[in-house]
Amino acid sequence: MGNRSKDGEQADGEALEGSTQALLALIPAATVVVDGDGEVVRSSPDAYRLGIVSNDEISNPKIIEAIVQVRRSGGRRSFNLITRTPTEFALDVTAESTESDNWDIDEAEDPGDETHVQAQAVSRRNWLKVTLGRIDQSLVVVLIDDVSDSVRFVRTRDAFMTNVSEQMLKPVQALEELAAQLKTTSHLEGDDPELLRSHLRSVSKDASSVQRYSAYLGHVLKDLLLLIRAQERIKPSRENVLDVAEQIRAVVQDEQNGADQAHVTLRWRCDQPLTIHGDGQQIRVALAKLVENAISYSPSGSTVSLAAQASKDGHYAKIRVVDHGRGISKADQGRIFERFYRADNQNEETAVGIGLGLAIVKHVALTHHGSVTVWSAPGEGSTFTLMLPLAQDPVAGQDGDNPSD
């Protein structure tokens, strides 16, 4: 329900019969009831989050028009609608995007820092199926079915098929070239030995290309499958409560060998017990992607740090991955979360990447009702911050952890 006064609540009871209220409470879709004066007398909390109701009034012009038509002519109206989650329901650290599922740069000052943060954040669109009908001569009910998750899944699935098809072109071409070279080999037996050796070198080169593209394609498929799995929103339950420190510890252990090979020191700490609801595999993959990027872009002898703490309002776990590498240009920051986007700051270590890591991180954050932000400056390094809602009822008996120094 919205924040209505006691007089408003009493009016609700007078406007709606008890049986009608009980029936509306059983409907799984978000519901809004509007009286003859156009005022909301009953509203599900989701109607505010979906951008349908604001200040106890319908805020969407298309629904307002439909209410007038239904009240005038009766019957029922159904249509599809796309809205955006209002700013007040977004995290304080996020910046509203003006494009579908794109991320824009927004400059804001971090109160705990003397630097300016260029934050990358998301405001996702809501895909809704809306149905309106009259309850009586004055009251109109609005039923809102949020099908956003289904729409996003279909879009990602279609993008998956398109991306896989595109990424398979080069491996297939390399296989065709290798097959042609091998076919020619049989005709060179008994010819000039030097010509044969030259031909075999060409065959070896083509075979290397096939091997490289096979590894690349395997990486693409693995990451795209991860992206597909990171589409379904996480529903909090006692079965999916995770200890943040345990997730970070597991990632650090897995990435330690890569850090050692790069001569990069990997440090982490979690200053207090933090629990979240989530899919442990997805959370670890997201953190691993951030850590792997940080290591890859860091110079030998530098340090990559992970730090977890509660947000100032106590509602979120704030996990930061900090490196002191080459940093990201402002132009690239606007696109680094796009699928297959590759920034210009590649080195020998990162040149073989495919550009899906940060897209995976973004989607994991969103499916866990959180966000990811980035601060970066060329030559100064980068800080990626993952914000995830804290579990409201932590499992008893969980301890803090010992930070590694």
CSV table of C-alpha atoms in Angstrom, one decimal:
chain,number,residue,atom,x,y,z
A,1,MET,CA,0.0,0.0,0.0
A,2,GLY,CA,1.0,3.6,-0.5
A,3,ASN,CA,1.7,6.0,2.4
A,4,ARG,CA,-1.9,7.0,3.0
A,5,SER,CA,-3.3,8.7,6.1
A,6,LYS,CA,-5.8,7.1,8.5
A,7,ASP,CA,-8.6,9.1,6.9
A,8,GLY,CA,-7.6,7.8,3.5
A,9,GLU,CA,-7.6,4.2,4.8
A,10,GLN,CA,-11.1,4.7,6.2
A,11,ALA,CA,-12.2,6.0,2.9
A,12,ASP,CA,-10.8,2.9,1.3
A,13,GLY,CA,-12.9,0.8,3.5
A,14,GLU,CA,-16.0,2.8,2.6
A,15,ALA,CA,-15.3,2.7,-1.1
A,16,LEU,CA,-14.6,-0.9,-1.3
A,17,GLU,CA,-16.7,-3.7,0.1
A,18,GLY,CA,-14.9,-6.3,2.2
A,19,SER,CA,-15.6,-9.0,-0.3
A,20,THR,CA,-14.1,-7.0,-3.1
A,21,GLN,CA,-11.0,-6.1,-1.1
A,22,ALA,CA,-10.5,-9.8,-0.3
A,23,LEU,CA,-10.9,-10.8,-3.9
A,24,LEU,CA,-8.3,-8.2,-5.0
A,25,ALA,CA,-5.9,-9.4,-2.4
A,26,LEU,CA,-5.9,-12.8,-4.0
A,27,ILE,CA,-4.9,-11.5,-7.4
A,28,PRO,CA,-1.2,-12.2,-8.0
A,29,ALA,CA,-0.9,-9.2,-10.4
A,30,ALA,CA,-0.4,-5.7,-9.0
A,31,THR,CA,-3.7,-4.0,-8.6
A,32,VAL,CA,-4.9,-0.4,-8.4
A,33,VAL,CA,-8.4,0.8,-7.7
A,34,VAL,CA,-9.4,4.3,-8.8
A,35,ASP,CA,-12.5,6.2,-7.6
A,36,GLY,CA,-14.8,8.5,-9.6
A,37,ASP,CA,-12.6,11.5,-8.9
A,38,GLY,CA,-9.6,9.8,-10.3
A,39,GLU,CA,-8.0,9.2,-6.9
A,40,VAL,CA,-6.3,5.9,-6.0
A,41,VAL,CA,-8.2,4.2,-3.1
A,42,ARG,CA,-6.2,1.0,-3.2
A,43,SER,CA,-2.8,0.2,-4.6
A,44,SER,CA,-0.3,-2.7,-4.5
A,45,PRO,CA,3.3,-1.5,-3.6
A,46,ASP,CA,4.5,-2.8,-7.0
A,47,ALA,CA,2.3,-0.3,-8.8
A,48,TYR,CA,4.5,2.5,-7.3
A,49,ARG,CA,7.7,0.7,-8.2
A,50,LEU,CA,6.5,0.1,-11.8
A,51,GLY,CA,5.8,3.7,-12.4
A,52,ILE,CA,2.0,3.4,-12.5
A,53,VAL,CA,1.1,5.3,-9.3
A,54,SER,CA,2.8,8.3,-7.7
A,55,ASN,CA,1.6,10.4,-4.7
A,56,ASP,CA,-1.5,8.2,-4.6
A,57,GLU,CA,-2.5,9.2,-8.2
A,58,ILE,CA,-2.2,7.4,-11.5
A,59,SER,CA,0.9,8.9,-13.1
A,60,ASN,CA,0.7,7.2,-16.5
A,61,PRO,CA,-1.2,9.1,-19.2
A,62,LYS,CA,-2.2,6.1,-21.2
A,63,ILE,CA,-3.8,4.4,-18.1
A,64,ILE,CA,-5.6,7.7,-17.2
A,65,GLU,CA,-7.1,7.8,-20.7
A,66,ALA,CA,-8.1,4.1,-20.5
A,67,ILE,CA,-9.8,4.7,-17.1
A,68,VAL,CA,-11.9,7.5,-18.5
A,69,GLN,CA,-13.0,5.3,-21.5
A,70,VAL,CA,-13.8,2.3,-19.3
A,71,ARG,CA,-15.8,4.4,-16.8
A,72,ARG,CA,-17.7,6.0,-19.7
A,73,SER,CA,-18.5,2.9,-21.8
A,74,GLY,CA,-18.0,0.0,-19.5
A,75,GLY,CA,-16.5,-3.3,-20.7
A,76,ARG,CA,-12.8,-4.1,-20.4
A,77,ARG,CA,-9.6,-2.7,-21.9
A,78,SER,CA,-6.3,-4.5,-22.3
A,79,PHE,CA,-3.0,-3.3,-23.7
A,80,ASN,CA,0.7,-3.6,-23.4
A,81,LEU,CA,2.7,-0.8,-21.7
A,82,ILE,CA,6.4,0.0,-21.1
A,83,THR,CA,7.3,2.1,-18.1
A,84,ARG,CA,10.5,2.9,-16.1
A,85,THR,CA,11.1,2.4,-12.5
A,86,PRO,CA,10.9,5.9,-10.8
A,87,THR,CA,14.1,7.4,-9.5
A,88,GLU,CA,13.0,7.2,-5.8
A,89,PHE,CA,13.0,3.4,-6.1
A,90,ALA,CA,16.5,3.2,-7.5
A,91,LEU,CA,19.7,2.9,-5.5
A,92,ASP,CA,21.2,6.3,-4.5
A,93,VAL,CA,24.4,5.3,-6.3
A,94,THR,CA,22.7,4.7,-9.7
A,95,ALA,CA,22.1,7.0,-12.6
A,96,GLU,CA,19.0,6.8,-14.7
A,97,SER,CA,19.5,5.6,-18.2
A,98,THR,CA,17.6,7.1,-21.1
A,99,GLU,CA,17.9,4.1,-23.4
A,100,SER,CA,16.6,0.6,-23.2
A,101,ASP,CA,19.0,-1.4,-21.0
A,102,ASN,CA,21.9,0.9,-21.8
A,103,TRP,CA,24.2,2.5,-19.2
A,104,ASP,CA,24.9,6.2,-19.1
A,105,ILE,CA,27.7,8.1,-17.4
A,106,ASP,CA,26.7,10.3,-14.6
A,107,GLU,CA,29.1,12.4,-12.5
A,108,ALA,CA,28.4,12.5,-8.8
A,109,GLU,CA,30.5,13.3,-5.8
A,110,ASP,CA,31.3,10.5,-3.4
A,111,PRO,CA,31.0,11.9,0.1
A,112,GLY,CA,33.7,9.6,1.3
A,113,ASP,CA,36.2,10.7,-1.4
A,114,GLU,CA,37.7,13.9,-2.6
A,115,THR,CA,37.5,12.7,-6.2
A,116,HIS,CA,34.5,12.7,-8.6
A,117,VAL,CA,32.9,9.4,-9.4
A,118,GLN,CA,31.8,8.6,-12.9
A,119,ALA,CA,29.1,6.1,-12.1
A,120,GLN,CA,27.7,3.6,-14.5
A,121,ALA,CA,24.2,2.4,-13.5
A,122,VAL,CA,21.0,1.0,-14.9
A,123,SER,CA,17.4,2.0,-15.0
A,124,ARG,CA,15.6,-0.9,-16.7
A,125,ARG,CA,12.3,-0.6,-18.5
A,126,ASN,CA,9.3,-2.5,-17.3
A,127,TRP,CA,7.2,-4.5,-19.8
A,128,LEU,CA,3.6,-4.7,-18.5
A,129,LYS,CA,0.3,-6.2,-19.6
A,130,VAL,CA,-2.5,-3.9,-18.3
A,131,THR,CA,-6.1,-4.8,-18.0
A,132,LEU,CA,-8.9,-2.3,-16.8
A,133,GLY,CA,-12.5,-2.9,-15.8
A,134,ARG,CA,-15.3,-1.3,-13.8
A,135,ILE,CA,-16.1,-2.6,-10.3
A,136,ASP,CA,-19.2,-0.4,-10.1
A,137,GLN,CA,-20.4,2.9,-11.4
A,138,SER,CA,-17.5,4.8,-10.0
A,139,LEU,CA,-14.7,2.4,-9.2
A,140,VAL,CA,-12.3,1.1,-11.8
A,141,VAL,CA,-9.7,-1.6,-11.2
A,142,VAL,CA,-6.4,-1.7,-13.0
A,143,LEU,CA,-4.6,-5.1,-13.1
A,144,ILE,CA,-0.8,-4.9,-13.9
A,145,ASP,CA,1.0,-8.1,-15.0
A,146,ASP,CA,4.8,-7.5,-15.0
A,147,VAL,CA,6.3,-9.7,-17.8
A,148,SER,CA,9.7,-7.9,-17.8
A,149,ASP,CA,11.6,-11.1,-16.9
A,150,SER,CA,10.1,-13.1,-19.7
A,151,VAL,CA,10.7,-10.3,-22.3
A,152,ARG,CA,14.3,-9.9,-21.3
A,153,PHE,CA,14.8,-13.7,-21.4
A,154,VAL,CA,13.5,-13.9,-25.0
A,155,ARG,CA,15.6,-10.9,-26.1
A,156,THR,CA,18.7,-12.4,-24.5
A,157,ARG,CA,18.0,-15.8,-26.1
A,158,ASP,CA,17.6,-14.2,-29.5
A,159,ALA,CA,20.8,-12.2,-29.0
A,160,PHE,CA,22.5,-15.4,-28.0
A,161,MET,CA,21.6,-17.1,-31.2
A,162,THR,CA,22.7,-14.1,-33.3
A,163,ASN,CA,26.0,-13.7,-31.4
A,164,VAL,CA,26.8,-17.4,-31.6
A,165,SER,CA,26.1,-17.4,-35.3
A,166,GLU,CA,28.4,-14.4,-35.9
A,167,GLN,CA,31.2,-15.7,-33.7
A,168,MET,CA,31.2,-19.1,-35.5
A,169,LEU,CA,32.0,-17.5,-38.9
A,170,LYS,CA,35.7,-17.2,-38.3
A,171,PRO,CA,36.2,-20.7,-36.9
A,172,VAL,CA,34.3,-22.2,-39.8
A,173,GLN,CA,36.3,-20.2,-42.3
A,174,ALA,CA,39.5,-21.4,-40.6
A,175,LEU,CA,38.4,-25.0,-40.8
A,176,GLU,CA,37.6,-24.6,-44.5
A,177,GLU,CA,41.1,-23.2,-45.1
A,178,LEU,CA,42.7,-26.0,-43.2
A,179,ALA,CA,40.7,-28.6,-45.0
A,180,ALA,CA,41.7,-27.1,-48.4
A,181,GLN,CA,45.4,-27.2,-47.3
A,182,LEU,CA,45.2,-30.8,-46.2
A,183,LYS,CA,43.5,-31.8,-49.4
A,184,THR,CA,46.3,-30.2,-51.4
A,185,THR,CA,49.0,-32.0,-49.3
A,186,SER,CA,48.3,-35.4,-50.9
A,187,HIS,CA,49.0,-34.0,-54.4
A,188,LEU,CA,52.4,-32.7,-53.3
A,189,GLU,CA,54.0,-36.1,-52.4
A,190,GLY,CA,57.1,-36.6,-54.5
A,191,ASP,CA,57.3,-33.0,-55.5
A,192,ASP,CA,60.1,-30.5,-54.5
A,193,PRO,CA,60.9,-31.1,-50.8
A,194,GLU,CA,61.2,-27.4,-50.2
A,195,LEU,CA,57.7,-26.8,-51.6
A,196,LEU,CA,56.4,-29.6,-49.4
A,197,ARG,CA,58.0,-28.1,-46.3
A,198,SER,CA,56.6,-24.7,-47.2
A,199,HIS,CA,53.1,-26.2,-47.6
A,200,LEU,CA,53.3,-28.0,-44.3
A,201,ARG,CA,54.2,-24.7,-42.6
A,202,SER,CA,51.1,-23.2,-44.0
A,203,VAL,CA,49.1,-26.2,-42.8
A,204,SER,CA,50.6,-25.8,-39.3
A,205,LYS,CA,49.6,-22.1,-39.4
A,206,ASP,CA,46.1,-22.9,-40.3
A,207,ALA,CA,45.9,-25.6,-37.7
A,208,SER,CA,47.0,-23.1,-35.1
A,209,SER,CA,44.3,-20.7,-36.2
A,210,VAL,CA,41.7,-23.5,-35.9
A,211,GLN,CA,43.0,-24.2,-32.4
A,212,ARG,CA,42.9,-20.6,-31.4
A,213,TYR,CA,39.4,-20.0,-32.8
A,214,SER,CA,38.1,-23.2,-31.1
A,215,ALA,CA,39.3,-22.0,-27.7
A,216,TYR,CA,37.8,-18.6,-28.5
A,217,LEU,CA,34.4,-20.1,-29.5
A,218,GLY,CA,34.4,-22.3,-26.4
A,219,HIS,CA,34.9,-19.1,-24.3
A,220,VAL,CA,32.1,-17.3,-26.1
A,221,LEU,CA,29.7,-20.2,-25.6
A,222,LYS,CA,30.6,-20.5,-21.9
A,223,ASP,CA,30.1,-16.8,-21.3
A,224,LEU,CA,26.9,-16.6,-23.3
A,225,LEU,CA,25.4,-19.5,-21.3
A,226,LEU,CA,26.3,-17.6,-18.2
A,227,LEU,CA,24.6,-14.6,-19.6
A,228,ILE,CA,21.4,-16.6,-20.3
A,229,ARG,CA,21.3,-18.0,-16.8
A,230,ALA,CA,21.7,-14.5,-15.3
A,231,GLN,CA,18.3,-13.4,-16.5
A,232,GLU,CA,15.8,-14.8,-14.0
A,233,ARG,CA,15.3,-12.5,-11.0
A,234,ILE,CA,16.4,-14.0,-7.6
A,235,LYS,CA,13.5,-14.4,-5.2
A,236,PRO,CA,14.7,-14.2,-1.5
A,237,SER,CA,14.3,-17.3,0.6
A,238,ARG,CA,15.9,-19.0,3.5
A,239,GLU,CA,17.4,-21.5,1.1
A,240,ASN,CA,19.4,-18.9,-0.9
A,241,VAL,CA,21.0,-16.9,1.9
A,242,LEU,CA,24.7,-16.4,1.2
A,243,ASP,CA,27.6,-15.2,3.3
A,244,VAL,CA,29.4,-12.5,1.4
A,245,ALA,CA,32.7,-13.2,3.0
A,246,GLU,CA,32.5,-16.8,1.9
A,247,GLN,CA,31.8,-15.9,-1.7
A,248,ILE,CA,34.8,-13.5,-1.8
A,249,ARG,CA,37.1,-16.0,-0.1
A,250,ALA,CA,36.2,-18.6,-2.7
A,251,VAL,CA,36.9,-16.2,-5.6
A,252,VAL,CA,40.2,-15.1,-4.2
A,253,GLN,CA,41.3,-18.7,-3.8
A,254,ASP,CA,40.3,-19.5,-7.4
A,255,GLU,CA,42.1,-16.4,-8.8
A,256,GLN,CA,45.2,-16.6,-6.7
A,257,ASN,CA,47.2,-18.6,-9.2
A,258,GLY,CA,46.4,-16.1,-12.0
A,259,ALA,CA,47.5,-13.2,-9.7
A,260,ASP,CA,50.7,-15.0,-8.8
A,261,GLN,CA,51.5,-15.5,-12.5
A,262,ALA,CA,50.9,-11.8,-13.2
A,263,HIS,CA,53.0,-10.8,-10.2
A,264,VAL,CA,50.0,-9.0,-8.7
A,265,THR,CA,49.1,-9.1,-5.0
A,266,LEU,CA,45.5,-10.1,-4.3
A,267,ARG,CA,44.0,-8.8,-1.0
A,268,TRP,CA,40.6,-8.9,0.4
A,269,ARG,CA,38.6,-8.0,3.6
A,270,CYS,CA,35.1,-8.0,4.9
A,271,ASP,CA,34.8,-5.8,8.0
A,272,GLN,CA,31.5,-7.3,9.3
A,273,PRO,CA,29.1,-10.2,8.8
A,274,LEU,CA,27.1,-9.6,5.6
A,275,THR,CA,24.5,-11.9,4.2
A,276,ILE,CA,22.6,-11.6,0.9
A,277,HIS,CA,20.0,-13.6,-1.0
A,278,GLY,CA,21.4,-15.0,-4.2
A,279,ASP,CA,22.7,-17.7,-6.5
A,280,GLY,CA,26.2,-18.5,-5.2
A,281,GLN,CA,27.6,-19.5,-8.6
A,282,GLN,CA,26.4,-16.3,-10.3
A,283,ILE,CA,27.8,-14.1,-7.5
A,284,ARG,CA,31.2,-15.8,-7.7
A,285,VAL,CA,31.2,-15.6,-11.5
A,286,ALA,CA,30.5,-11.8,-11.3
A,287,LEU,CA,33.2,-11.2,-8.7
A,288,ALA,CA,35.7,-13.4,-10.6
A,289,LYS,CA,35.1,-11.5,-13.8
A,290,LEU,CA,35.9,-8.2,-12.0
A,291,VAL,CA,39.0,-9.7,-10.3
A,292,GLU,CA,40.3,-11.2,-13.6
A,293,ASN,CA,39.8,-7.9,-15.4
A,294,ALA,CA,41.6,-6.1,-12.5
A,295,ILE,CA,44.6,-8.5,-12.6
A,296,SER,CA,44.8,-8.4,-16.4
A,297,TYR,CA,44.9,-4.6,-16.5
A,298,SER,CA,47.3,-4.2,-13.6
A,299,PRO,CA,51.1,-3.7,-13.9
A,300,SER,CA,53.4,-6.3,-12.4
A,301,GLY,CA,54.1,-5.6,-8.7
A,302,SER,CA,50.8,-3.8,-8.1
A,303,THR,CA,47.8,-4.8,-5.8
A,304,VAL,CA,44.2,-5.7,-6.5
A,305,SER,CA,41.9,-5.3,-3.5
A,306,LEU,CA,38.5,-6.6,-2.7
A,307,ALA,CA,36.6,-4.9,0.2
A,308,ALA,CA,33.1,-5.6,1.4
A,309,GLN,CA,31.0,-3.5,3.8
A,310,ALA,CA,27.4,-2.4,4.5
A,311,SER,CA,26.2,0.7,2.7
A,312,LYS,CA,25.6,3.8,4.8
A,313,ASP,CA,21.8,3.1,4.9
A,314,GLY,CA,22.4,-0.5,6.0
A,315,HIS,CA,20.3,-1.9,3.1
A,316,TYR,CA,23.1,-3.2,0.8
A,317,ALA,CA,26.3,-5.1,0.7
A,318,LYS,CA,28.9,-2.9,-1.0
A,319,ILE,CA,31.6,-5.0,-2.7
A,320,ARG,CA,34.5,-3.0,-4.3
A,321,VAL,CA,37.2,-4.4,-6.6
A,322,VAL,CA,40.0,-1.9,-6.9
A,323,ASP,CA,43.0,-1.9,-9.2
A,324,HIS,CA,45.8,0.6,-10.0
A,325,GLY,CA,46.1,-0.3,-13.6
A,326,ARG,CA,45.8,1.8,-16.8
A,327,GLY,CA,42.2,2.9,-16.2
A,328,ILE,CA,39.3,3.4,-18.6
A,329,SER,CA,38.7,6.4,-20.7
A,330,LYS,CA,35.5,8.4,-20.3
A,331,ALA,CA,34.4,7.5,-23.8
A,332,ASP,CA,34.8,3.8,-23.2
A,333,GLN,CA,33.1,3.9,-19.8
A,334,GLY,CA,29.8,4.6,-21.6
A,335,ARG,CA,30.0,1.2,-23.4
A,336,ILE,CA,32.0,-1.2,-21.3
A,337,PHE,CA,28.9,-3.1,-20.1
A,338,GLU,CA,27.7,-3.8,-23.6
A,339,ARG,CA,28.0,-7.4,-24.9
A,340,PHE,CA,31.1,-7.9,-27.1
A,341,TYR,CA,32.3,-4.3,-26.6
A,342,ARG,CA,36.1,-4.1,-26.4
A,343,ALA,CA,37.7,-0.9,-25.1
A,344,ASP,CA,40.8,0.6,-26.6
A,345,ASN,CA,43.0,0.0,-23.6
A,346,GLN,CA,43.9,-3.6,-24.5
A,347,ASN,CA,47.2,-5.2,-23.7
A,348,GLU,CA,48.8,-8.5,-24.7
A,349,GLU,CA,47.0,-10.2,-21.8
A,350,THR,CA,43.5,-8.8,-22.5
A,351,ALA,CA,43.6,-8.8,-26.3
A,352,VAL,CA,42.2,-12.4,-26.4
A,353,GLY,CA,39.1,-11.4,-24.4
A,354,ILE,CA,35.7,-11.5,-26.0
A,355,GLY,CA,33.9,-8.6,-24.2
A,356,LEU,CA,31.2,-10.4,-22.3
A,357,GLY,CA,32.6,-10.3,-18.8
A,358,LEU,CA,31.2,-6.9,-17.7
A,359,ALA,CA,27.9,-7.7,-19.4
A,360,ILE,CA,27.6,-10.8,-17.2
A,361,VAL,CA,28.4,-8.7,-14.1
A,362,LYS,CA,25.7,-6.2,-15.0
A,363,HIS,CA,23.1,-8.9,-15.5
A,364,VAL,CA,24.0,-10.7,-12.3
A,365,ALA,CA,23.7,-7.4,-10.4
A,366,LEU,CA,20.3,-6.7,-11.9
A,367,THR,CA,18.9,-10.2,-11.3
A,368,HIS,CA,19.9,-9.9,-7.7
A,369,HIS,CA,18.0,-6.5,-7.4
A,370,GLY,CA,21.3,-4.6,-7.2
A,371,SER,CA,23.6,-2.5,-9.4
A,372,VAL,CA,27.2,-2.2,-10.5
A,373,THR,CA,29.1,1.1,-10.8
A,374,VAL,CA,32.5,2.1,-12.0
A,375,TRP,CA,34.9,4.8,-11.2
A,376,SER,CA,38.0,5.1,-13.4
A,377,ALA,CA,40.5,7.5,-14.8
A,378,PRO,CA,43.3,6.8,-17.3
A,379,GLY,CA,46.6,6.1,-15.5
A,380,GLU,CA,44.9,5.9,-12.1
A,381,GLY,CA,43.1,2.6,-12.1
A,382,SER,CA,39.5,1.5,-11.7
A,383,THR,CA,37.1,0.8,-8.9
A,384,PHE,CA,34.0,-1.4,-9.7
A,385,THR,CA,31.4,-1.5,-7.0
A,386,LEU,CA,28.7,-4.2,-6.7
A,387,MET,CA,25.7,-3.3,-4.6
A,388,LEU,CA,23.5,-6.2,-3.5
A,389,PRO,CA,20.5,-6.0,-1.1
A,390,LEU,CA,21.3,-7.4,2.4
A,391,ALA,CA,19.2,-10.3,3.6
A,392,GLN,CA,16.6,-9.0,6.0
A,393,ASP,CA,16.7,-12.1,8.2
A,394,PRO,CA,20.4,-13.3,8.4
A,395,VAL,CA,20.9,-16.9,9.3
A,396,ALA,CA,21.9,-17.2,13.0
A,397,GLY,CA,25.4,-18.3,13.9
A,398,GLN,CA,27.3,-16.6,11.0
A,399,ASP,CA,30.5,-15.0,12.0
A,400,GLY,CA,32.6,-12.2,10.5
A,401,ASP,CA,35.8,-13.1,8.9
A,402,ASN,CA,39.5,-12.5,9.1
A,403,PRO,CA,40.7,-10.1,6.5
A,404,SER,CA,43.9,-11.0,4.6
A,405,ASP,CA,46.6,-8.4,4.5
